[in-house]
Short mmCIF file of C-alpha atoms in Angstrom, two decimals:
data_model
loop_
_atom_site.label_atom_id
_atom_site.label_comp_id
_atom_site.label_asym_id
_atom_site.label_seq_id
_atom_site.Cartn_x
_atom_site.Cartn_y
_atom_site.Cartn_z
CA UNK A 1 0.00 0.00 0.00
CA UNK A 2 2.44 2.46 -1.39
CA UNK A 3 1.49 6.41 -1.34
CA UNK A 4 0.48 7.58 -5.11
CA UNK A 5 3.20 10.49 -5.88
CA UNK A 6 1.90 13.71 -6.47
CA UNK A 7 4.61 16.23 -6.44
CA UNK A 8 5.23 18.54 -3.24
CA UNK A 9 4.56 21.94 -4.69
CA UNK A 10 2.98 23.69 -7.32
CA UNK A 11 2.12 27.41 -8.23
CA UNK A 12 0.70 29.69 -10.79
CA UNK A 13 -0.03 33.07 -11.04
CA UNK A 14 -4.26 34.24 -11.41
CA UNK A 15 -5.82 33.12 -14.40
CA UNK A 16 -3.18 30.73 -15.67
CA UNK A 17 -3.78 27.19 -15.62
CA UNK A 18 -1.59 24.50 -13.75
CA UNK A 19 -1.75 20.42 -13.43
CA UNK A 20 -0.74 18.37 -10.46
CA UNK A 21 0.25 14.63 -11.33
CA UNK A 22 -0.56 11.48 -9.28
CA UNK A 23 1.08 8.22 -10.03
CA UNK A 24 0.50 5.04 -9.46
CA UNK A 25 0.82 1.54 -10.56
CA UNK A 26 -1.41 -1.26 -12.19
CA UNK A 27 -2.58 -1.96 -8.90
CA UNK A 28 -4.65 0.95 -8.36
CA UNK A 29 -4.46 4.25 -10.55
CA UNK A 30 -4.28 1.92 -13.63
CA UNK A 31 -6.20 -0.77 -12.73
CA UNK A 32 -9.64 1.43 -11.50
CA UNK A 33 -11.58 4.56 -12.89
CA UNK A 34 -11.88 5.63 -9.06
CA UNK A 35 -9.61 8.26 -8.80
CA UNK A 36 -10.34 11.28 -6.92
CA UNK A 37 -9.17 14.39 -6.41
CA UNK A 38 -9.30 16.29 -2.71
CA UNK A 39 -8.69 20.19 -1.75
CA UNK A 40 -7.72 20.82 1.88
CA UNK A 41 -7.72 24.38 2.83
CA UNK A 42 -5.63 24.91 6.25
CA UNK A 43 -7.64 23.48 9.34
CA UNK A 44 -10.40 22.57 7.37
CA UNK A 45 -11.54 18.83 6.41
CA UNK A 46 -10.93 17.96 2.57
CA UNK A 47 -13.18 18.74 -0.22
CA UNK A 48 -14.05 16.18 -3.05
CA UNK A 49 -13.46 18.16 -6.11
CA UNK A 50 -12.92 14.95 -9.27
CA UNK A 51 -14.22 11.61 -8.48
CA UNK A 52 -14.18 9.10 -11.05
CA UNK A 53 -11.08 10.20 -12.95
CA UNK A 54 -13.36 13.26 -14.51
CA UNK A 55 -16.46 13.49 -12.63
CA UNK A 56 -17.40 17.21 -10.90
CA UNK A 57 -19.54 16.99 -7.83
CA UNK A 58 -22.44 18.95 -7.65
CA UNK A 59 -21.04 22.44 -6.83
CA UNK A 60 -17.57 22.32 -7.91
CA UNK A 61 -16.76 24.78 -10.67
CA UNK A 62 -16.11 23.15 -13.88
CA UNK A 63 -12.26 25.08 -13.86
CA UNK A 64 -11.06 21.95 -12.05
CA UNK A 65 -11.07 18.81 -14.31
CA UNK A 66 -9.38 15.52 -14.72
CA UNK A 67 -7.70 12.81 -16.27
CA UNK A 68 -5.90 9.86 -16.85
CA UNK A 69 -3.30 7.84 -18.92
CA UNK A 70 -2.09 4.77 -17.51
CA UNK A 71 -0.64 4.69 -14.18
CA UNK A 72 -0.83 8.39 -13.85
CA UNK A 73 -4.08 10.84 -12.98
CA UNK A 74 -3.88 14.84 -13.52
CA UNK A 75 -5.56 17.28 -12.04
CA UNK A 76 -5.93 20.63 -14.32
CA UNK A 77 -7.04 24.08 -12.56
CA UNK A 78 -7.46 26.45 -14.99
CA UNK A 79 -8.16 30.47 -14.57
CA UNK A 80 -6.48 30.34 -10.99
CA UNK A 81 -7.74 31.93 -8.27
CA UNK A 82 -6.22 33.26 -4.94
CA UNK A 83 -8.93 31.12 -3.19
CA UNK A 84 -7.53 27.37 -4.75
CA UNK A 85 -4.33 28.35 -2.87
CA UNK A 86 -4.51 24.80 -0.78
CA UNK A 87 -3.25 21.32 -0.47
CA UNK A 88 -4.36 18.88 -3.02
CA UNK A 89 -4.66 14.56 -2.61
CA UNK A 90 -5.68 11.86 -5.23
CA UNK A 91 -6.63 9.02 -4.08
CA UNK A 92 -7.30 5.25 -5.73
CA UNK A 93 -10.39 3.40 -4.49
CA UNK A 94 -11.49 -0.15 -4.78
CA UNK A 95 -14.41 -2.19 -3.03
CA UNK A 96 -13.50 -4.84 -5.74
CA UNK A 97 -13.07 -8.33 -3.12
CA UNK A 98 -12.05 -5.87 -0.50
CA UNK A 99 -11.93 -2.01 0.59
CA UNK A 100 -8.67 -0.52 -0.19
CA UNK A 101 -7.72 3.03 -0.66
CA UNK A 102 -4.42 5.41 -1.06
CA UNK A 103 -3.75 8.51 -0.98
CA UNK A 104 -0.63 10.68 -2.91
CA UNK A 105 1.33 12.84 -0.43
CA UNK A 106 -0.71 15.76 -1.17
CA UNK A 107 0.40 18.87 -3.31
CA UNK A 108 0.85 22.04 -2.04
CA UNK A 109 -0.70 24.82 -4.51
CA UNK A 110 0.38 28.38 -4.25
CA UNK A 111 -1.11 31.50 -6.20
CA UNK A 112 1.62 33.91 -6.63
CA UNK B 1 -27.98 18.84 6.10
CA UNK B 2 -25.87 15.78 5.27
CA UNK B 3 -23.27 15.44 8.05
CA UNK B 4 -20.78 13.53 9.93
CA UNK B 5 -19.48 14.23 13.43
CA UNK B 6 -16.66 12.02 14.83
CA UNK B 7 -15.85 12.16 19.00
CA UNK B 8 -13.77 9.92 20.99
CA UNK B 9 -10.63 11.08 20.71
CA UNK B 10 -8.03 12.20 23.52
CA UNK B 11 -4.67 11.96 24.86
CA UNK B 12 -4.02 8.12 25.29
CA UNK B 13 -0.78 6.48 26.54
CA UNK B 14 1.25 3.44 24.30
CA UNK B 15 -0.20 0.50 24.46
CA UNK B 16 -3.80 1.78 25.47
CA UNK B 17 -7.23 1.58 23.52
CA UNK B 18 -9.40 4.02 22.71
CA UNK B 19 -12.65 3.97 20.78
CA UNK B 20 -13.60 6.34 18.48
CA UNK B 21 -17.51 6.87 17.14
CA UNK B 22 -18.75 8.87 14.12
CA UNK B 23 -22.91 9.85 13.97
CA UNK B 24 -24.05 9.97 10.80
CA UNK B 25 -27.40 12.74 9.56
CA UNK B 26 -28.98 13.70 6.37
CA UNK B 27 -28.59 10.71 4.70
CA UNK B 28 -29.82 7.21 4.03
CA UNK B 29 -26.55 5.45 6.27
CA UNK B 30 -26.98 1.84 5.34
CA UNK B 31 -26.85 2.40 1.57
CA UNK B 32 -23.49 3.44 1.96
CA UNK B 33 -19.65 2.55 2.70
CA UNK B 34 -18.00 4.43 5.22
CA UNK B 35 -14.51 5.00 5.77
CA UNK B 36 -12.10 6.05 8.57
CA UNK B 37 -9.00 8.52 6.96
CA UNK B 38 -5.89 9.81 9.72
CA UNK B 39 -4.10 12.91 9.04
CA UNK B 40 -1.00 13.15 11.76
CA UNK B 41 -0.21 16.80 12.29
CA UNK B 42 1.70 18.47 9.09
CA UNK B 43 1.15 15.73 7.29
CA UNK B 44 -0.50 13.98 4.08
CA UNK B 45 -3.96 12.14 4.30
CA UNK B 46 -3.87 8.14 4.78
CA UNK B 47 -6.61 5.44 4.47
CA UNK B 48 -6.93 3.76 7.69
CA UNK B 49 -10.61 1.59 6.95
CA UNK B 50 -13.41 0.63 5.19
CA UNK B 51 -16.49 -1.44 5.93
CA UNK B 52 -19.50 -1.80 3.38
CA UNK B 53 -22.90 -0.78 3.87
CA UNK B 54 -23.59 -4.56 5.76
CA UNK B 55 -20.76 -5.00 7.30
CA UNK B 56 -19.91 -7.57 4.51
CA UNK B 57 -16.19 -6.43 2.94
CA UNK B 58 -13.72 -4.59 5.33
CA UNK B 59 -10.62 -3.42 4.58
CA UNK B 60 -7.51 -1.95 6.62
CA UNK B 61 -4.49 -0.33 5.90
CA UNK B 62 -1.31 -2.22 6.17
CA UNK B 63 -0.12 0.19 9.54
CA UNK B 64 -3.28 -0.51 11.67
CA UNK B 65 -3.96 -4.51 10.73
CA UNK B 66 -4.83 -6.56 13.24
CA UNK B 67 -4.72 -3.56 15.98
CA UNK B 68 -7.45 -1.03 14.51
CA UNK B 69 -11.31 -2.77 13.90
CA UNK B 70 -13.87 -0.87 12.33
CA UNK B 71 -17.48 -1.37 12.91
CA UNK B 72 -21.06 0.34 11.88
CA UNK B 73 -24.41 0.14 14.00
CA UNK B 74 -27.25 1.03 11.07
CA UNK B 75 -29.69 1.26 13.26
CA UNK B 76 -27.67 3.78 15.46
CA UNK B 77 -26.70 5.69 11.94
CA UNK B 78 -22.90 5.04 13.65
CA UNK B 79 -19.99 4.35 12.46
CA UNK B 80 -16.92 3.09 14.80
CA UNK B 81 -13.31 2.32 14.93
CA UNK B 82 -11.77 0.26 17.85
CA UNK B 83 -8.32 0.88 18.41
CA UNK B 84 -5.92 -1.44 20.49
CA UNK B 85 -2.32 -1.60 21.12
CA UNK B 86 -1.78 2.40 19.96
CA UNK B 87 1.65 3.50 19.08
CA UNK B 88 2.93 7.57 18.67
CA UNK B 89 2.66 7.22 15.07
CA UNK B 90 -1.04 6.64 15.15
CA UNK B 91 -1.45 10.50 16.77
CA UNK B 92 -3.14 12.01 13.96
CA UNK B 93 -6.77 14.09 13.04
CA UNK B 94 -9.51 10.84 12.45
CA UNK B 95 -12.10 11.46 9.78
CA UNK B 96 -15.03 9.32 8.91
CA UNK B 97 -15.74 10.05 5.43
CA UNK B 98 -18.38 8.50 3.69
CA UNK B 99 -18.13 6.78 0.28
CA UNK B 100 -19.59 5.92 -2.94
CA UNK B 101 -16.57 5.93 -5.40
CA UNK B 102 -14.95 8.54 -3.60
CA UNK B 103 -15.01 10.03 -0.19
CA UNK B 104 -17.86 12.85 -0.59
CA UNK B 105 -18.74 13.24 2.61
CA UNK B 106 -16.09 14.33 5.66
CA UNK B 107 -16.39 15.17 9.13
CA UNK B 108 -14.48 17.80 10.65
CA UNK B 109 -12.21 15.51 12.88
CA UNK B 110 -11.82 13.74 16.18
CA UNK B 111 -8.03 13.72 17.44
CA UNK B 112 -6.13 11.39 19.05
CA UNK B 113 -2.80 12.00 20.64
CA UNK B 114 -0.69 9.49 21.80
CA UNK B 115 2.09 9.61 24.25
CA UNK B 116 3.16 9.26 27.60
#
């Protein structure tokens, strides 16, 4: 039960666009369309933005979308804004025989 | 209002158990999966549990098998997590989440500190 890797920091200035990688293996990112995406703002519980590789919940502005190729999911943010300044987790689910999830190390994401 | 509100944690010494609860509102409970994710302080997220909507499939992370046992009451809309034989490295923030593909639902937290 490896961590997915997500690298440790990103930024981008306002209305650029930036993606944060996660990636995994066979096992879990390749193997399953349930990847998610998470923002955590400081002291607050996380926030499902992506679920199902591409999937918005209700609520979420369509700027945040995502994707996947292989062993590796992307998160895209485009027209930045001060307020996505937070950390940011995938994470690969299955309920296949078993539950079994993982998380990347989370991705810090500054707005210059 | 859908919501989830975890209690039960504290300051606990090594080798102590402590067991925390999440109450679930707003929502059908036993259609769903529910979860139990850590976050030690500064740090990432990590999975700790799982248990289906019947208590059928479980699941546990690697770092809490065979020490950690989750649990749901459906008619209680509650969701639990037994832990035994703690260690410093499980001080961390405990979130229920619940699931269906994905964790949509958090709670704000329950913390549990361990140490002596």
């Amino acid at each position: 039960q490896s961590a997915l890797t997500q690298p440790a920091s990103v930024s981008g200035s306002p209305g650029q666009s930036i993606t944060i990688s996660c990636t995994g293996t066979s096992s879990d990112v390749g193997g399953y369309n349930y990847v998610s995406w998470y923002q955590q703002h400081p002291g607050k519980a996380p926030k499902l933005m992506i679920y199902d590789v591409s999937k918005r919940p209700s609520g979420v502005s369509n700027r945040f979308s995502g994707s996947k190729s292989g062993n590796t999911a992307s998160l895209t943010i485009s027209g930045l804004q001060a307020e996505d300044e937070a950390d940011y987790y995938c994470s690969s689910y299955t309920s296949s025989s078993t539950f079994r999830a993982v998380f990347g190390g989370g991705t810090k994401l500054t707005v210059l | 209002e859908v919501q989830l509100v975890e209690s039960g944690g504290g300051l606990v010494q090594p080798g102590r158990s402590l067991r925390l609860s999440c109450a679930a509102s707003g929502f059908t409970f036993d259609d769903y999966a529910m979860h139990w994710v850590r976050q030690a302080p500064g740090k990432g997220l990590e999975w700790v549990s799982g248990i289906s909507w019947n208590s059928g499939s479980i699941g546990y992370a690697d770092s809490v098998k065979g020490r950690f046992t989750i649990s749901r009451d459906n008619a209680k809309n509650s969701l639990y997590l037994q832990m035994n034989s703690l260690r410093a490295e499980d001080t961390a923030l405990y979130y229920c989440a619940k699931a269906h593909d994905a964790f949509d639902i958090w709670g704000q937290g329950t913390m549990v500190t361990v140490s002596s």
